[in-house]
mmCIF file of C-alpha atoms in Angstrom:
data_model
loop_
_atom_site.group_PDB
_atom_site.id
_atom_site.type_symbol
_atom_site.label_atom_id
_atom_site.label_comp_id
_atom_site.label_asym_id
_atom_site.label_seq_id
_atom_site.Cartn_x
_atom_site.Cartn_y
_atom_site.Cartn_z
ATOM 1 C CA ILE H 47 12.427 -1.255 39.922
ATOM 2 C CA ARG H 48 15.061 1.252 40.913
ATOM 3 C CA GLY H 49 18.009 -0.477 42.556
ATOM 4 C CA ILE H 50 17.658 -3.806 40.748
ATOM 5 C CA GLY H 51 20.079 -4.555 37.942
ATOM 6 C CA ILE H 52 20.165 -7.379 35.424
ATOM 7 C CA VAL H 53 21.543 -9.988 37.838
ATOM 8 C CA ASN H 54 19.018 -9.245 40.592
ATOM 9 C CA ALA H 55 16.232 -9.113 37.988
ATOM 10 C CA ALA H 56 17.132 -12.591 36.752
ATOM 11 C CA GLU H 57 17.256 -13.825 40.351
ATOM 12 C CA VAL H 58 13.816 -12.299 41.032
ATOM 13 C CA ILE H 59 12.329 -14.071 38.015
ATOM 14 C CA GLU H 60 13.927 -17.360 39.069
ATOM 15 C CA ALA H 61 12.712 -17.069 42.684
ATOM 16 C CA PHE H 62 9.261 -15.635 41.894
ATOM 17 C CA PRO H 63 8.229 -17.108 38.513
ATOM 18 C CA GLY H 64 5.173 -16.012 36.573
ATOM 19 C CA ARG H 65 2.690 -13.187 36.887
ATOM 20 C CA ASP H 66 1.618 -14.211 40.378
ATOM 21 C CA GLY H 67 5.251 -14.630 41.371
ATOM 22 C CA LEU H 68 5.952 -10.982 40.633
ATOM 23 C CA LYS H 69 2.957 -10.009 42.767
ATOM 24 C CA ASP H 70 4.367 -12.206 45.560
ATOM 25 C CA PHE H 71 7.749 -10.497 45.105
ATOM 26 C CA ASN H 72 6.136 -7.074 45.470
ATOM 27 C CA ALA H 73 4.316 -8.218 48.619
ATOM 28 C CA TRP H 74 7.570 -9.676 50.040
ATOM 29 C CA CYS H 75 9.360 -6.369 49.407
ATOM 30 C CA GLN H 76 6.666 -4.475 51.321
ATOM 31 C CA THR H 77 6.873 -6.714 54.396
ATOM 32 C CA VAL H 78 9.341 -6.538 57.240
ATOM 33 C CA THR H 79 11.568 -9.588 57.155
ATOM 34 C CA VAL H 80 12.369 -11.259 60.429
ATOM 35 C CA LEU H 81 14.756 -14.131 59.886
ATOM 36 C CA ASP H 82 16.607 -15.019 63.025
ATOM 37 C CA SER H 83 18.665 -17.847 61.638
ATOM 38 C CA LYS H 84 20.022 -18.807 58.272
ATOM 39 C CA PRO H 85 17.929 -21.439 56.467
ATOM 40 C CA LYS H 86 19.380 -24.934 56.207
ATOM 41 C CA ASP H 87 21.891 -25.571 53.438
ATOM 42 C CA GLU H 88 19.535 -28.031 51.702
ATOM 43 C CA ALA H 89 16.826 -25.362 51.497
ATOM 44 C CA MET H 90 19.317 -22.760 50.283
ATOM 45 C CA GLU H 91 20.565 -25.046 47.504
ATOM 46 C CA SER H 92 17.256 -26.482 46.330
ATOM 47 C CA ASN H 93 14.854 -23.558 46.755
ATOM 48 C CA ALA H 94 15.579 -20.413 44.735
ATOM 49 C CA LYS H 95 13.005 -18.386 46.660
ATOM 50 C CA VAL H 96 14.489 -19.243 50.062
ATOM 51 C CA ARG H 97 17.985 -18.490 48.774
ATOM 52 C CA PHE H 98 16.894 -15.168 47.221
ATOM 53 C CA CYS H 99 14.933 -14.004 50.260
ATOM 54 C CA TRP H 100 17.810 -14.803 52.599
ATOM 55 C CA LYS H 101 20.456 -13.109 50.460
ATOM 56 C CA HIS H 102 18.357 -9.996 49.829
ATOM 57 C CA ARG H 103 16.621 -9.593 53.197
ATOM 58 C CA ASN H 104 18.522 -6.382 54.018
ATOM 59 C CA VAL H 105 18.972 -5.027 50.500
ATOM 60 C CA LYS H 106 15.275 -4.915 49.611
ATOM 61 C CA ARG H 107 14.720 -1.743 51.614
ATOM 62 C CA ASN H 108 16.864 0.126 49.047
ATOM 63 C CA TRP H 109 14.649 -0.899 46.128
ATOM 64 C CA VAL H 110 12.020 1.536 44.862
ATOM 65 C CA ILE H 111 9.020 -0.275 43.429
ATOM 66 C CA GLY H 112 6.356 1.599 41.488
ATOM 67 C CA SER H 113 2.744 1.344 42.652
ATOM 68 C CA SER H 114 1.690 -0.372 39.411
ATOM 69 C CA PHE H 115 4.278 -3.182 39.650
ATOM 70 C CA PRO H 116 3.833 -5.690 38.128
ATOM 71 C CA ASP H 117 2.021 -3.893 35.336
ATOM 72 C CA ASP H 118 -0.091 -6.330 33.296
ATOM 73 C CA ARG H 119 0.457 -4.235 30.155
ATOM 74 C CA VAL H 120 4.236 -4.708 30.411
ATOM 75 C CA ILE H 121 3.892 -8.448 30.981
ATOM 76 C CA ASP H 122 1.454 -8.750 28.051
ATOM 77 C CA ALA H 123 3.819 -6.822 25.774
ATOM 78 C CA TYR H 124 6.696 -9.098 26.818
ATOM 79 C CA GLU H 125 4.710 -12.321 26.394
ATOM 80 C CA ASN H 126 3.023 -11.229 23.139
ATOM 81 C CA PRO H 127 5.433 -8.925 21.304
ATOM 82 C CA VAL H 128 4.306 -7.120 18.189
ATOM 83 C CA VAL H 129 6.530 -8.406 15.416
ATOM 84 C CA ASN H 130 6.764 -8.029 11.682
ATOM 85 C CA LYS H 131 5.295 -11.249 10.255
ATOM 86 C CA ASP H 132 6.504 -10.564 6.729
ATOM 87 C CA THR H 133 8.138 -13.735 5.378
ATOM 88 C CA GLN H 134 10.053 -12.059 2.562
ATOM 89 C CA ALA H 135 13.832 -12.009 2.830
ATOM 90 C CA PHE H 136 15.170 -8.891 4.492
ATOM 91 C CA PRO H 137 17.146 -6.846 1.934
ATOM 92 C CA CYS H 138 20.503 -5.626 3.170
ATOM 93 C CA GLY H 139 22.210 -2.722 1.519
ATOM 94 C CA GLU H 140 25.887 -2.689 0.681
ATOM 95 C CA LEU H 141 28.420 -1.408 3.195
ATOM 96 C CA ASN H 142 29.092 2.285 2.575
ATOM 97 C CA ALA H 143 32.688 2.466 3.829
ATOM 98 C CA ALA H 144 33.127 6.187 3.098
ATOM 99 C CA LEU H 145 30.019 7.128 5.067
ATOM 100 C CA LEU H 146 31.004 4.816 7.915
ATOM 101 C CA ARG H 147 34.514 6.363 8.061
ATOM 102 C CA LYS H 148 32.991 9.848 8.194
ATOM 103 C CA PHE H 149 30.562 8.838 10.967
ATOM 104 C CA CYS H 150 33.317 7.224 13.061
ATOM 105 C CA TRP H 151 35.548 10.285 12.637
ATOM 106 C CA GLU H 152 32.790 12.695 13.668
ATOM 107 C CA LYS H 153 31.382 10.664 16.558
ATOM 108 C CA PHE H 154 34.429 8.841 17.949
ATOM 109 C CA GLY H 155 37.441 10.659 16.520
ATOM 110 C CA TRP H 156 38.680 7.472 14.844
ATOM 111 C CA THR H 157 41.220 7.674 12.052
ATOM 112 C CA THR H 158 40.606 6.157 8.630
ATOM 113 C CA ASN H 159 43.112 3.379 9.384
ATOM 114 C CA ALA H 160 41.340 2.471 12.639
ATOM 115 C CA VAL H 161 37.980 2.215 10.888
ATOM 116 C CA ASP H 162 39.461 0.238 7.989
ATOM 117 C CA GLN H 163 40.969 -2.304 10.388
ATOM 118 C CA LEU H 164 37.518 -2.921 11.854
ATOM 119 C CA ILE H 165 35.421 -2.929 8.696
ATOM 120 C CA GLU H 166 37.796 -4.920 6.478
ATOM 121 C CA PRO H 167 36.741 -8.315 7.925
ATOM 122 C CA VAL H 168 33.072 -7.289 7.698
ATOM 123 C CA ALA H 169 33.441 -6.181 4.082
ATOM 124 C CA ARG H 170 35.256 -9.422 3.242
ATOM 125 C CA ALA H 171 32.526 -11.535 4.866
ATOM 126 C CA GLU H 172 29.824 -9.540 3.062
ATOM 127 C CA GLN H 173 31.544 -10.125 -0.271
ATOM 128 C CA GLU H 174 31.773 -13.870 0.441
ATOM 129 C CA ARG H 175 28.050 -13.978 1.250
ATOM 130 C CA THR H 176 27.252 -12.090 -1.941
ATOM 131 C CA VAL H 177 29.317 -14.531 -4.004
ATOM 132 C CA ALA H 178 27.691 -17.506 -2.249
ATOM 133 C CA GLY H 179 24.294 -15.893 -2.773
ATOM 134 C CA LYS H 180 22.903 -16.580 0.669
ATOM 135 C CA GLN H 181 21.806 -14.412 3.532
ATOM 136 C CA THR H 182 23.187 -15.072 6.985
ATOM 137 C CA ARG H 183 20.730 -16.128 9.673
ATOM 138 C CA ILE H 184 21.144 -15.203 13.312
ATOM 139 C CA ASP H 185 21.512 -18.824 14.411
ATOM 140 C CA SER H 186 24.661 -19.173 12.299
ATOM 141 C CA PHE H 187 26.462 -17.010 14.865
ATOM 142 C CA PHE H 188 25.798 -19.414 17.766
ATOM 143 C CA GLU H 189 27.910 -22.396 18.624
ATOM 144 C CA PRO H 190 25.798 -25.542 18.571
ATOM 145 C CA GLU H 191 26.600 -26.562 22.153
ATOM 146 C CA ARG H 192 26.157 -23.284 23.977
ATOM 147 C CA PHE H 193 23.430 -20.673 23.847
ATOM 148 C CA ALA H 194 24.764 -17.899 26.081
ATOM 149 C CA LYS H 195 28.089 -16.774 27.449
ATOM 150 C CA ILE H 196 27.522 -15.423 30.914
ATOM 151 C CA ARG H 197 30.343 -13.908 32.935
ATOM 152 C CA SER H 198 28.497 -13.546 36.237
ATOM 153 C CA LYS H 199 28.180 -16.652 38.404
ATOM 154 C CA ARG H 200 25.015 -15.299 40.028
ATOM 155 C CA LEU H 201 23.428 -14.550 36.659
ATOM 156 C CA ALA H 202 24.426 -17.976 35.314
ATOM 157 C CA GLN H 203 22.833 -19.631 38.345
ATOM 158 C CA ALA H 204 19.614 -17.612 38.015
ATOM 159 C CA VAL H 205 19.278 -18.172 34.265
ATOM 160 C CA GLY H 206 20.126 -21.851 34.712
ATOM 161 C CA GLY H 207 17.417 -22.128 37.361
ATOM 162 C CA MET H 208 14.850 -20.547 35.040
ATOM 163 C CA ALA H 209 15.924 -22.723 32.092
ATOM 164 C CA GLY H 210 15.504 -25.956 34.043
ATOM 165 C CA LYS H 211 17.833 -28.896 34.334
ATOM 166 C CA ARG H 212 17.464 -29.970 30.689
ATOM 167 C CA ASN H 213 18.643 -26.626 29.313
ATOM 168 C CA ALA H 214 21.110 -25.671 32.061
ATOM 169 C CA LYS H 215 24.022 -27.209 30.117
ATOM 170 C CA SER H 216 23.498 -24.723 27.277
ATOM 171 C CA ILE H 217 24.107 -21.808 29.648
ATOM 172 C CA THR H 218 27.693 -21.700 30.815
ATOM 173 C CA LEU H 219 30.140 -19.263 32.230
ATOM 174 C CA GLU H 220 32.276 -17.664 29.551
ATOM 175 C CA ALA H 221 35.560 -19.511 29.179
ATOM 176 C CA GLY H 222 38.429 -17.834 30.950
ATOM 177 C CA SER H 223 36.263 -15.321 32.747
ATOM 178 C CA SER H 224 37.244 -14.659 36.272
ATOM 179 C CA ILE H 225 34.874 -13.102 38.685
ATOM 180 C CA ALA H 226 36.914 -10.726 40.793
ATOM 181 C CA LYS H 227 36.311 -11.176 44.482
ATOM 182 C CA PRO H 228 36.520 -8.121 46.696
ATOM 183 C CA LYS H 229 39.783 -7.807 48.532
ATOM 184 C CA ALA H 230 39.682 -8.608 52.192
ATOM 185 C CA ARG H 231 40.003 -5.484 54.254
ATOM 186 C CA ARG H 232 42.602 -5.348 56.964
ATOM 187 C CA PRO H 233 41.285 -4.413 60.357
ATOM 188 C CA LYS H 234 42.164 -0.896 61.473
ATOM 189 C CA LEU H 235 44.671 -0.761 64.244
ATOM 190 C CA SER H 236 43.488 1.181 67.234
ATOM 191 C CA LYS H 237 45.913 3.565 68.885
#
């Protein structure tokens, strides 16, 4: 959907869950919204759909939705991805520092020293893994308490709503992140 970014997309999925929810979202976008008064605070806090529809009632006219949305083929591909089911260990080649330096020079204009500063810790970690004789798994990069670091409050709220109350604790705002608020504009002085 043109005009919807990652945060709005997460909010859409939270407010309109499932295959039928996306069809309801499409129908809502095609209708004229007449909301005379803001919904009650309890409804805004407890109902993601009410909150979403109120916040996006004027913005939805800027979204461009394709005639095939939601496409069942896309949903099927997302729900049933084609994956390699091979259970053999994935072989990793050794780090080719010379080739990496050449690539970084040609593509980014980086000096040899700049590349070396970045790849030295990687090369050291690779050597330690080789000595230990074990392959790193993706879950070894996650902290046990937290699954995702999200810097956007809106995205954190939407993902937390989709995850449910049990899993909401594992999705937190990134420590130290500050969401910049727009500066208040001063009223123009009339002459």
